[in-house]
Amino acid sequence: MLLRDIAHSRTGDKGNISNVSVIAYEMANWPLIEAEVTPERLRAHLAWLEIGEIERFALPRLGALNFVLHGALKGGVTRSLALDAHGKCLSSALLDMEIAGPA
Amino acid sequence: MKSLRIGTGAGFSGDRIEPAVDLAARGELDYLVFECLAERTIALAQQARRADPEAGYDPLLERRMRAVLPARGANGPRIVSNMGAANPLAAARKTQEIARELGLRGLKIAAVTGDDVLAAVEGSQLELLETGGTVRGLGRPLLSANAYIGAAPIVAALEAGADIVLTGRAADPALYLAPLVHAFGWAMDDWPLLGRGTLVGHLMECGGQITGGYFADPGFKDVADLARLGFPIAEVEADGSAIITKLAGTGGAVTEATCKEQLLYEVHDPAAYLQPDVIADFSGVEIAAEGPDRVRISGGSGRARTGTLKVSLGYVDSHVGEGQISYAGPGAEARGRLALEILRERIAKGPVPYLETRGELIGVDAILGGSSSGAHEAREVRVRFAARASTAEDARLVADEVESLYLNGPAAGGGVTRQVREIVGILSTLIPETEVSPALTLMES
């Protein structure tokens, strides 16, 4: 299944740093999300961004992860030549990740 | 003491106006807060002020005040806003003028100034947070340098009886924290309470983003009546816990999911959300629905502030030229790629040394870097080519190159658009809070 089936997400931006949340719809799926959505998998899934350091913060009470993606915005919101300079579309791109769900 | 009702009247400079009018008229609010200042906005506002000493405040201030002031009536909510931008005094004078025109006499209007620290920062050895190096080493004149000031001067304005408080670069959550500090008498070193007030401000500052805006995903996250999206209301208790809600009869939704998305929006470490007044801690926050469009927020905390203020620096970085052209039907993608090849060769062999270029096909690889292309051939594509140059003139040549594809490029290209924009870069530094002295000016309509 896709991450989109069990989680929702929003992207924020500050300078050249993007943050992406991953939030479980149901707390029952939180352990799966916590186990599957690792910085390594995120880096591979969004490879074209050539992200620098990736930090991951867990908020178990909310069933949520927060990823901080350093250097992900091609120079930052004000300078980037990218069409989506804010990286606003990244949340939807991340939800397209394949998750090893229960069979 | 009863809870305090704070509404959001705007979450960004260009936000819709009628939800604010609705809140002012029937929200039974104590406060209505308009957050209208982005990092880049204040640099642009400084440019406007240099051209005209009475300009440099929010371009929609006049429209907002003309719509909201009559709706709030004589005993409506007090207004707090950073619509002062680069010129809070001129914003206050304009508001005074509008109130008088509307026959609203006796309104007390406060301007908070002192966030402009350009004189202290320009040419200094202060370190740039994003790039390393110093402000002096940047080697470019600054357009603006504005410190993110905290709640204290806004509290002082409210204590002086202001009905309307207009600031420049105040920290966004501080616009909400200040009414709470004023109403509940919170001490400015009660870190858990300041953390909770900051949490309320953080959740509220983007307006519709917590009431179902920026959220809908049909089939997964459906939201009713987005065209009539209501803006949020926070009912805050003296202990800093709060209910987030919205007016009955408005579109959108307040759910645990909308609140969770907004909680993490533009947050890095949830345990350390750095603000001028406090380091807020969102790591223990609990979010629980209490009824339709009513969500309880609790568990925020905070610890002692850093004692330094972030300063946002604006400078003219470069100029970017951009052109777009569309191709459609069979072979659209191949013709789009041919167009990009032609552009790259012309730019590489041309006379202008561009600092950076980017070419892509919108609909194929502009957002997802080509990771999803190849699944099926696109039946329509839009070529986008952008380049960074030192001068506007050089930037324009790139856009002209795209336009010349009409007569000289692949078959059947259409719909050219061209754009040249000045790039205002934003960098940050830190200064001790003791070097910033906010000041208050009061006037009456």
Coordinates of C-alpha atoms in Angstrom, one line a residue:
Chain A
M1 CA 0.0 0.0 0.0
L2 CA 1.0 3.6 -0.2
L3 CA 1.8 5.9 2.7
R4 CA -1.1 8.0 1.5
D5 CA -3.5 5.2 2.5
I6 CA -2.6 5.5 6.2
A7 CA -1.1 9.0 6.7
H8 CA -1.5 12.7 5.8
S9 CA 1.2 15.3 5.5
R10 CA 2.0 19.0 5.3
T11 CA 5.2 20.8 4.2
G12 CA 6.6 24.0 5.6
D13 CA 9.6 26.1 4.6
K14 CA 12.2 28.3 6.3
G15 CA 15.0 29.5 4.1
N16 CA 16.7 26.6 2.5
I17 CA 15.2 24.1 4.9
S18 CA 11.9 22.2 4.3
N19 CA 10.0 20.3 7.0
V20 CA 7.5 17.6 6.2
S21 CA 5.1 16.0 8.7
V22 CA 3.8 12.5 8.4
I23 CA 0.7 12.0 10.5
A24 CA -1.2 8.7 11.1
Y25 CA -5.0 8.8 10.4
E26 CA -5.4 5.9 12.9
M27 CA -3.2 5.4 15.9
A28 CA -3.2 1.7 15.1
N29 CA -0.9 2.5 12.1
W30 CA 1.5 4.6 14.1
P31 CA 4.0 1.8 14.8
L32 CA 4.1 0.9 11.1
I33 CA 4.7 4.5 10.1
E34 CA 7.4 4.9 12.8
A35 CA 9.2 1.8 11.6
E36 CA 8.8 2.3 7.8
V37 CA 9.3 6.0 7.2
T38 CA 12.9 6.4 8.0
P39 CA 15.3 9.2 6.9
E40 CA 17.0 6.7 4.6
R41 CA 13.8 5.7 2.9
L42 CA 12.8 9.4 2.6
R43 CA 16.1 10.3 1.1
A44 CA 15.8 7.5 -1.5
H45 CA 12.1 8.4 -2.3
L46 CA 12.9 12.1 -2.8
A47 CA 16.3 11.5 -4.4
W48 CA 16.1 14.3 -7.0
L49 CA 16.1 16.9 -4.2
E50 CA 19.7 16.0 -3.2
I51 CA 18.8 16.7 0.4
G52 CA 21.6 17.4 2.9
E53 CA 21.2 16.4 6.5
I54 CA 17.8 14.9 7.5
E55 CA 16.5 15.1 11.0
R56 CA 13.5 13.1 12.2
F57 CA 11.4 13.9 15.3
A58 CA 8.7 11.6 16.7
L59 CA 5.6 12.8 18.4
P60 CA 4.1 9.4 19.6
R61 CA 1.1 11.1 21.4
L62 CA 0.0 12.6 18.1
G63 CA 1.0 9.6 15.9
A64 CA 3.2 12.0 13.9
L65 CA 6.7 12.3 12.5
N66 CA 8.4 15.6 11.6
F67 CA 11.2 15.5 9.1
V68 CA 13.6 18.5 8.7
L69 CA 15.3 18.4 5.3
H70 CA 18.3 20.7 5.2
G71 CA 19.4 22.1 1.8
A72 CA 16.2 20.8 0.2
L73 CA 15.0 24.0 -1.5
K74 CA 17.7 24.7 -4.1
G75 CA 18.9 27.9 -2.4
G76 CA 15.8 28.7 -0.5
V77 CA 12.4 30.2 -1.1
T78 CA 13.5 33.6 -2.2
R79 CA 16.3 32.6 -4.5
S80 CA 15.4 29.2 -5.9
L81 CA 14.8 28.9 -9.7
A82 CA 12.4 26.0 -9.0
L83 CA 8.7 26.2 -10.0
D84 CA 7.7 25.2 -6.5
A85 CA 10.3 27.3 -4.7
H86 CA 8.7 26.6 -1.3
G87 CA 8.7 22.9 -1.8
K88 CA 5.0 23.0 -1.0
C89 CA 4.3 19.9 -3.2
L90 CA 6.8 17.7 -1.3
S91 CA 4.2 16.4 1.2
S92 CA 2.1 14.8 -1.6
A93 CA 5.3 13.4 -3.2
L94 CA 6.2 11.8 0.1
L95 CA 2.8 10.2 0.5
D96 CA 3.5 8.3 -2.8
M97 CA 6.0 6.1 -0.8
E98 CA 5.3 2.3 -0.9
I99 CA 4.7 0.9 2.6
A100 CA 5.0 -2.8 3.6
G101 CA 1.5 -3.1 5.0
P102 CA -0.1 -6.1 6.6
A103 CA -1.0 -8.6 3.9
Chain B
M1 CA -11.6 34.6 34.8
K2 CA -13.6 33.6 31.7
S3 CA -11.8 32.4 28.7
L4 CA -10.4 34.8 26.1
R5 CA -11.8 34.6 22.5
I6 CA -9.2 35.4 19.8
G7 CA -10.0 35.2 16.1
T8 CA -7.7 35.2 13.1
G9 CA -8.5 37.9 10.5
A10 CA -5.7 37.1 8.1
G11 CA -3.0 34.5 7.8
F12 CA -0.9 36.2 5.1
S13 CA -0.8 39.6 3.3
G14 CA -3.1 38.6 0.5
D15 CA -5.6 36.7 2.5
R16 CA -9.4 36.9 2.0
I17 CA -11.2 39.7 3.7
E18 CA -14.8 38.6 4.2
P19 CA -14.0 35.9 6.8
A20 CA -12.5 38.6 9.0
V21 CA -15.6 40.8 8.5
D22 CA -17.7 37.8 9.6
L23 CA -15.6 37.3 12.7
A24 CA -15.6 41.0 13.6
A25 CA -19.4 41.2 13.3
R26 CA -20.6 38.0 14.9
G27 CA -17.6 36.3 16.5
E28 CA -18.1 37.7 20.0
L29 CA -14.4 38.1 20.0
D30 CA -12.1 39.8 22.5
Y31 CA -9.4 40.1 19.9
L32 CA -9.0 39.8 16.1
V33 CA -5.4 39.3 14.9
F34 CA -4.2 39.9 11.4
E35 CA -0.8 38.3 10.5
C36 CA 0.3 39.7 7.2
L37 CA 4.1 39.7 7.1
A38 CA 6.4 37.2 5.4
E39 CA 10.2 37.3 5.5
R40 CA 10.4 38.8 2.0
T41 CA 7.4 41.2 2.5
I42 CA 9.2 43.5 4.9
A43 CA 12.2 43.9 2.6
L44 CA 9.8 44.9 -0.3
A45 CA 7.9 47.2 2.1
Q46 CA 11.2 49.0 3.0
Q47 CA 11.8 49.6 -0.7
A48 CA 8.3 51.1 -1.0
R49 CA 9.0 53.3 2.0
R50 CA 12.2 54.6 0.5
A51 CA 10.3 55.7 -2.6
D52 CA 7.5 57.3 -0.5
P53 CA 7.9 58.1 3.3
E54 CA 4.2 57.5 3.9
A55 CA 4.2 54.1 2.2
G56 CA 5.7 50.8 3.4
Y57 CA 2.8 49.3 5.3
D58 CA 0.6 46.4 4.2
P59 CA -0.9 47.1 0.7
L60 CA -4.3 45.7 1.9
L61 CA -4.4 47.7 5.2
E62 CA -6.8 50.3 3.8
R63 CA -9.2 47.7 2.3
R64 CA -9.1 45.6 5.5
M65 CA -9.8 48.5 7.8
R66 CA -12.6 49.9 5.7
A67 CA -14.3 46.5 5.8
V68 CA -13.6 45.4 9.3
L69 CA -13.9 48.6 11.4
P70 CA -17.6 49.2 10.6
A71 CA -18.3 45.5 11.2
R72 CA -16.7 45.5 14.6
G73 CA -19.0 48.3 15.9
A74 CA -18.3 50.3 19.0
N75 CA -17.5 47.4 21.4
G76 CA -16.1 44.9 18.9
P77 CA -12.8 43.1 19.2
R78 CA -9.5 44.9 19.7
I79 CA -7.3 44.5 16.7
V80 CA -3.6 43.4 16.7
S81 CA -1.7 43.2 13.5
N82 CA 1.8 43.4 11.9
M83 CA 0.3 45.3 9.0
G84 CA 2.5 48.1 10.0
A85 CA 5.3 46.3 8.0
A86 CA 8.1 48.7 7.3
N87 CA 6.1 51.8 8.5
P88 CA 3.8 51.2 11.5
L89 CA 3.5 54.9 12.2
A90 CA 2.1 55.6 8.7
A91 CA -0.1 52.6 9.0
A92 CA -1.5 54.0 12.3
R93 CA -2.0 57.4 10.7
K94 CA -3.9 55.9 7.7
T95 CA -6.0 53.8 10.1
Q96 CA -6.8 57.0 12.1
E97 CA -7.8 58.7 8.9
I98 CA -10.1 55.8 7.8
A99 CA -11.7 55.6 11.2
R100 CA -12.5 59.3 11.1
E101 CA -13.9 59.1 7.6
L102 CA -16.2 56.2 8.8
G103 CA -17.3 58.4 11.7
L104 CA -15.6 56.1 14.3
R105 CA -14.3 58.6 16.8
G106 CA -12.3 57.9 19.9
L107 CA -10.5 54.7 18.7
K108 CA -7.1 54.5 20.3
I109 CA -4.5 53.3 17.7
A110 CA -1.0 52.3 18.7
A111 CA 2.1 51.9 16.5
V112 CA 4.9 49.7 17.8
T113 CA 8.3 50.7 16.3
G114 CA 11.9 49.7 17.0
D115 CA 12.2 46.5 15.0
D116 CA 14.1 48.3 12.3
V117 CA 17.8 47.7 13.2
L118 CA 19.3 48.4 9.8
A119 CA 21.6 51.1 11.2
A120 CA 23.0 48.8 13.9
V121 CA 23.4 45.8 11.6
E122 CA 24.7 47.2 8.3
G123 CA 28.4 46.6 7.8
S124 CA 28.7 44.8 11.1
Q125 CA 30.7 41.7 11.9
L126 CA 27.5 39.8 12.9
E127 CA 27.4 36.2 11.6
L128 CA 25.0 35.1 8.9
L129 CA 23.1 32.0 10.1
E130 CA 22.5 30.4 6.7
T131 CA 25.8 30.9 4.9
G132 CA 28.4 31.6 7.6
G133 CA 30.5 34.7 7.0
T134 CA 29.5 38.2 8.3
V135 CA 27.1 40.9 7.2
R136 CA 30.0 43.0 6.1
G137 CA 31.4 40.1 4.1
L138 CA 28.1 39.8 2.2
G139 CA 29.4 42.8 0.2
R140 CA 26.0 44.0 -0.8
P141 CA 23.9 46.9 0.6
L142 CA 21.0 45.8 2.8
L143 CA 17.5 46.7 1.9
S144 CA 16.2 46.0 5.4
A145 CA 17.2 44.5 8.7
N146 CA 14.3 43.8 11.0
A147 CA 14.4 42.1 14.4
Y148 CA 11.6 39.7 15.4
I149 CA 10.3 41.5 18.5
G150 CA 8.2 39.8 21.1
A151 CA 4.9 40.4 22.9
A152 CA 6.1 43.0 25.5
P153 CA 5.6 46.2 23.5
I154 CA 2.2 44.9 22.3
V155 CA 1.2 44.2 25.9
A156 CA 2.2 47.8 26.8
A157 CA 0.0 49.1 24.0
L158 CA -2.9 47.1 25.3
E159 CA -2.3 48.3 28.8
A160 CA -2.3 51.9 27.4
G161 CA -5.9 51.2 26.2
A162 CA -5.2 50.7 22.5
D163 CA -8.1 49.4 20.4
I164 CA -5.9 48.8 17.5
V165 CA -2.2 47.8 17.7
L166 CA 0.0 48.0 14.5
T167 CA 3.5 46.5 14.6
G168 CA 6.3 45.9 12.1
R169 CA 8.3 42.8 12.3
A170 CA 6.9 41.2 15.5
A171 CA 7.2 37.4 15.8
D172 CA 3.9 36.0 14.4
P173 CA 2.9 34.0 17.6
A174 CA 3.6 37.1 19.7
L175 CA 0.6 38.9 18.1
Y176 CA -1.5 36.2 19.9
L177 CA 0.6 35.8 23.0
A178 CA 0.3 39.5 23.9
P179 CA -3.5 39.6 24.4
L180 CA -3.2 36.5 26.6
V181 CA -0.4 38.0 28.7
H182 CA -2.4 41.2 29.0
A183 CA -5.8 39.5 29.8
F184 CA -4.5 36.9 32.2
G185 CA -1.6 38.8 33.8
W186 CA 0.9 36.2 32.9
A187 CA 4.5 36.9 34.0
M188 CA 7.0 37.4 31.2
D189 CA 9.1 34.7 32.8
D190 CA 6.4 32.1 33.4
W191 CA 7.9 29.9 30.6
P192 CA 5.2 27.1 30.5
L193 CA 2.4 29.7 30.1
L194 CA 4.4 31.7 27.5
G195 CA 5.0 28.4 25.7
R196 CA 1.3 27.6 25.7
G197 CA 0.4 31.1 24.5
T198 CA 2.9 30.7 21.7
L199 CA 1.4 27.3 20.8
V200 CA -2.0 29.0 20.4
G201 CA -0.4 31.7 18.3
H202 CA 1.4 29.2 16.2
L203 CA -1.8 27.2 15.5
M204 CA -3.8 30.4 14.7
E205 CA -1.3 32.5 12.7
C206 CA -2.0 30.8 9.3
G207 CA -5.7 31.4 9.5
G208 CA -7.6 29.0 7.3
Q209 CA -4.8 26.4 7.4
I210 CA -6.3 25.1 10.6
T211 CA -9.9 25.3 9.6
G212 CA -9.6 23.0 6.6
G213 CA -7.7 25.1 4.1
Y214 CA -4.6 23.7 2.6
F215 CA -5.9 20.3 3.7
A216 CA -8.4 18.8 1.2
D217 CA -7.5 15.7 -0.7
P218 CA -10.6 14.4 -2.4
G219 CA -11.4 10.8 -1.4
F220 CA -8.9 10.9 1.5
K221 CA -9.4 14.2 3.3
D222 CA -12.7 15.7 2.2
V223 CA -13.6 19.3 3.4
A224 CA -17.0 20.8 2.9
D225 CA -17.7 24.3 1.4
L226 CA -14.1 25.5 1.0
A227 CA -15.3 28.5 -1.0
R228 CA -16.7 29.9 2.2
L229 CA -13.9 28.8 4.5
G230 CA -14.3 30.2 8.0
F231 CA -11.2 31.5 9.9
P232 CA -10.3 30.1 13.3
I233 CA -11.3 31.1 16.8
A234 CA -9.3 30.2 19.9
E235 CA -11.0 30.1 23.3
V236 CA -8.1 30.2 25.6
E237 CA -8.2 29.5 29.4
A238 CA -6.1 31.3 32.0
D239 CA -3.9 28.1 32.2
G240 CA -3.1 28.4 28.5
S241 CA -5.1 25.4 27.3
A242 CA -7.4 26.2 24.4
I243 CA -10.3 25.1 22.1
I244 CA -9.8 25.8 18.4
T245 CA -13.1 26.3 16.7
K246 CA -14.8 28.4 14.0
L247 CA -18.1 30.2 13.4
A248 CA -21.2 28.2 12.8
G249 CA -22.4 28.4 9.2
T250 CA -18.9 28.9 7.7
G251 CA -17.2 26.3 5.4
G252 CA -14.2 24.2 6.3
A253 CA -13.6 21.9 9.3
V254 CA -11.7 22.0 12.6
T255 CA -10.6 18.4 13.3
E256 CA -7.7 16.7 15.1
A257 CA -6.1 16.1 11.7
T258 CA -6.2 19.8 10.7
C259 CA -4.8 20.8 14.1
K260 CA -2.0 18.2 13.9
E261 CA -0.9 19.4 10.4
Q262 CA -0.8 23.0 11.5
L263 CA 1.0 22.1 14.8
L264 CA 4.0 20.9 12.8
Y265 CA 3.8 23.5 10.0
E266 CA 7.2 25.3 9.7
V267 CA 8.4 23.7 12.9
H268 CA 11.8 22.0 13.1
D269 CA 12.5 20.5 16.6
P270 CA 9.0 20.4 18.2
A271 CA 10.7 20.6 21.7
A272 CA 12.5 23.8 20.8
Y273 CA 10.4 26.4 18.9
L274 CA 12.5 29.5 19.2
Q275 CA 10.7 32.7 19.9
P276 CA 11.7 36.1 21.2
D277 CA 9.7 35.5 24.4
V278 CA 10.3 31.8 25.1
I279 CA 11.6 28.6 23.8
A280 CA 8.2 26.9 23.3
D281 CA 8.0 23.1 23.6
F282 CA 5.3 21.3 21.5
S283 CA 6.6 17.8 22.2
G284 CA 4.0 17.0 24.8
V285 CA 1.0 18.6 23.1
E286 CA -2.3 16.6 23.1
I287 CA -5.0 17.2 20.6
A288 CA -8.5 15.9 21.2
A289 CA -11.8 16.6 19.5
E290 CA -14.6 17.7 21.9
G291 CA -17.4 18.1 19.4
P292 CA -18.1 19.2 15.8
D293 CA -15.4 21.8 14.8
R294 CA -14.2 22.0 18.4
V295 CA -10.7 20.6 19.2
R296 CA -9.0 20.9 22.6
I297 CA -5.3 21.7 22.7
S298 CA -3.3 21.1 25.9
G299 CA 0.2 20.0 27.0
G300 CA 2.3 22.9 25.6
S301 CA 5.2 24.1 27.6
G302 CA 8.3 26.3 27.4
R303 CA 11.6 27.2 28.9
A304 CA 13.7 30.4 29.3
R305 CA 14.2 32.4 26.1
T306 CA 17.6 32.7 24.5
G307 CA 18.1 36.4 25.1
T308 CA 18.9 37.0 21.4
L309 CA 16.5 38.1 18.6
K310 CA 16.5 36.8 15.1
V311 CA 17.0 39.5 12.5
S312 CA 15.8 39.1 9.0
L313 CA 18.1 40.8 6.4
G314 CA 16.9 41.7 2.9
Y315 CA 19.3 42.4 0.0
V316 CA 19.1 42.5 -3.8
D317 CA 20.5 39.2 -4.8
S318 CA 20.1 38.9 -8.5
H319 CA 17.6 39.1 -11.3
V320 CA 15.7 36.1 -12.8
G321 CA 14.3 35.9 -16.3
E322 CA 11.8 33.2 -17.2
G323 CA 9.9 32.1 -20.2
Q324 CA 7.3 29.4 -20.8
I325 CA 5.8 27.9 -24.0
S326 CA 3.4 25.0 -24.5
Y327 CA 3.4 22.0 -26.8
A328 CA 0.4 19.6 -27.2
G329 CA -0.8 16.5 -29.1
P330 CA 1.3 13.5 -30.3
G331 CA 5.0 14.1 -29.7
A332 CA 4.4 17.0 -27.3
E333 CA 7.1 15.8 -24.9
A334 CA 9.7 15.3 -27.6
R335 CA 9.0 18.8 -29.0
G336 CA 9.3 20.2 -25.5
R337 CA 12.6 18.5 -25.0
L338 CA 13.9 19.8 -28.3
A339 CA 12.9 23.3 -27.2
L340 CA 14.9 22.9 -24.0
E341 CA 18.0 21.6 -26.0
I342 CA 17.8 24.7 -28.3
L343 CA 17.5 27.0 -25.3
R344 CA 20.5 25.4 -23.5
E345 CA 22.7 25.7 -26.6
R346 CA 21.7 29.3 -27.2
I347 CA 22.3 30.3 -23.6
A348 CA 25.6 28.4 -23.4
K349 CA 26.9 30.0 -26.6
G350 CA 25.4 33.4 -26.0
P351 CA 27.2 36.5 -24.7
V352 CA 25.7 36.6 -21.2
P353 CA 27.4 34.6 -18.4
Y354 CA 24.3 33.4 -16.5
L355 CA 24.9 32.5 -12.8
E356 CA 22.4 29.6 -12.9
T357 CA 19.9 28.1 -15.3
R358 CA 17.0 25.7 -15.0
G359 CA 15.0 24.1 -17.8
E360 CA 12.1 21.7 -17.3
L361 CA 8.8 20.4 -18.7
I362 CA 5.8 21.3 -16.5
G363 CA 3.6 18.2 -16.3
V364 CA 6.6 15.9 -16.7
D365 CA 9.6 16.7 -14.5
A366 CA 9.3 20.2 -13.0
I367 CA 8.2 19.2 -9.5
L368 CA 9.1 15.5 -9.1
G369 CA 12.4 15.7 -10.9
G370 CA 11.3 13.2 -13.5
S371 CA 10.8 10.4 -10.9
S372 CA 7.3 9.7 -12.2
S373 CA 7.8 10.3 -15.9
G374 CA 7.8 7.6 -18.5
A375 CA 4.6 6.0 -17.1
H376 CA 2.8 7.4 -20.1
E377 CA 3.5 10.1 -22.7
A378 CA 2.2 13.5 -21.8
R379 CA -0.3 14.9 -24.3
E380 CA 0.5 18.5 -23.3
V381 CA 3.6 19.9 -21.8
R382 CA 4.8 23.4 -20.8
V383 CA 8.5 24.3 -21.3
R384 CA 9.8 26.4 -18.5
F385 CA 13.3 28.0 -18.7
A386 CA 14.7 30.3 -16.1
A387 CA 18.1 31.9 -15.6
R388 CA 19.7 34.0 -12.9
A389 CA 21.6 37.1 -14.1
S390 CA 23.3 40.0 -12.4
T391 CA 21.1 42.6 -14.3
A392 CA 17.5 42.8 -15.2
E393 CA 18.5 43.4 -18.8
D394 CA 20.4 40.1 -19.0
A395 CA 17.6 38.3 -17.3
R396 CA 15.1 39.6 -19.9
L397 CA 17.2 38.1 -22.7
V398 CA 16.4 34.6 -21.4
A399 CA 12.7 35.3 -21.6
D400 CA 13.2 36.7 -25.1
E401 CA 15.0 33.5 -26.1
V402 CA 11.9 31.5 -25.2
E403 CA 9.6 33.8 -27.1
S404 CA 11.8 33.4 -30.2
L405 CA 10.9 29.7 -30.3
Y406 CA 7.6 30.8 -31.9
L407 CA 9.3 31.4 -35.3
N408 CA 12.5 29.5 -34.7
G409 CA 11.8 26.5 -32.5
P410 CA 9.9 23.2 -32.8
A411 CA 6.4 22.9 -34.4
A412 CA 3.3 24.3 -32.9
G413 CA 4.5 26.0 -29.8
G414 CA 2.0 28.3 -28.2
G415 CA 1.1 30.5 -25.2
V416 CA 4.4 32.1 -24.4
T417 CA 4.6 34.0 -21.2
R418 CA 7.7 36.0 -20.0
Q419 CA 8.7 37.3 -16.7
V420 CA 11.6 39.2 -15.2
R421 CA 11.8 39.6 -11.4
E422 CA 14.3 41.2 -9.0
I423 CA 15.3 38.6 -6.4
V424 CA 15.3 40.0 -2.9
G425 CA 17.4 37.5 -0.9
I426 CA 16.8 36.9 2.8
L427 CA 19.4 36.0 5.3
S428 CA 19.3 36.0 9.1
T429 CA 21.5 36.9 12.0
L430 CA 21.1 37.2 15.8
I431 CA 21.5 40.2 18.0
P432 CA 21.2 40.6 21.8
E433 CA 17.7 41.6 22.8
T434 CA 19.2 44.4 24.8
E435 CA 20.2 46.1 21.5
V436 CA 16.6 46.4 20.4
S437 CA 14.4 49.1 21.9
P438 CA 10.7 48.9 20.9
A439 CA 8.7 52.1 21.2
L440 CA 5.1 53.0 21.4
T441 CA 3.2 55.8 19.7
L442 CA -0.5 56.3 20.5
M443 CA -3.1 58.3 18.5
E444 CA -6.8 58.7 18.6
S445 CA -9.4 58.9 15.8

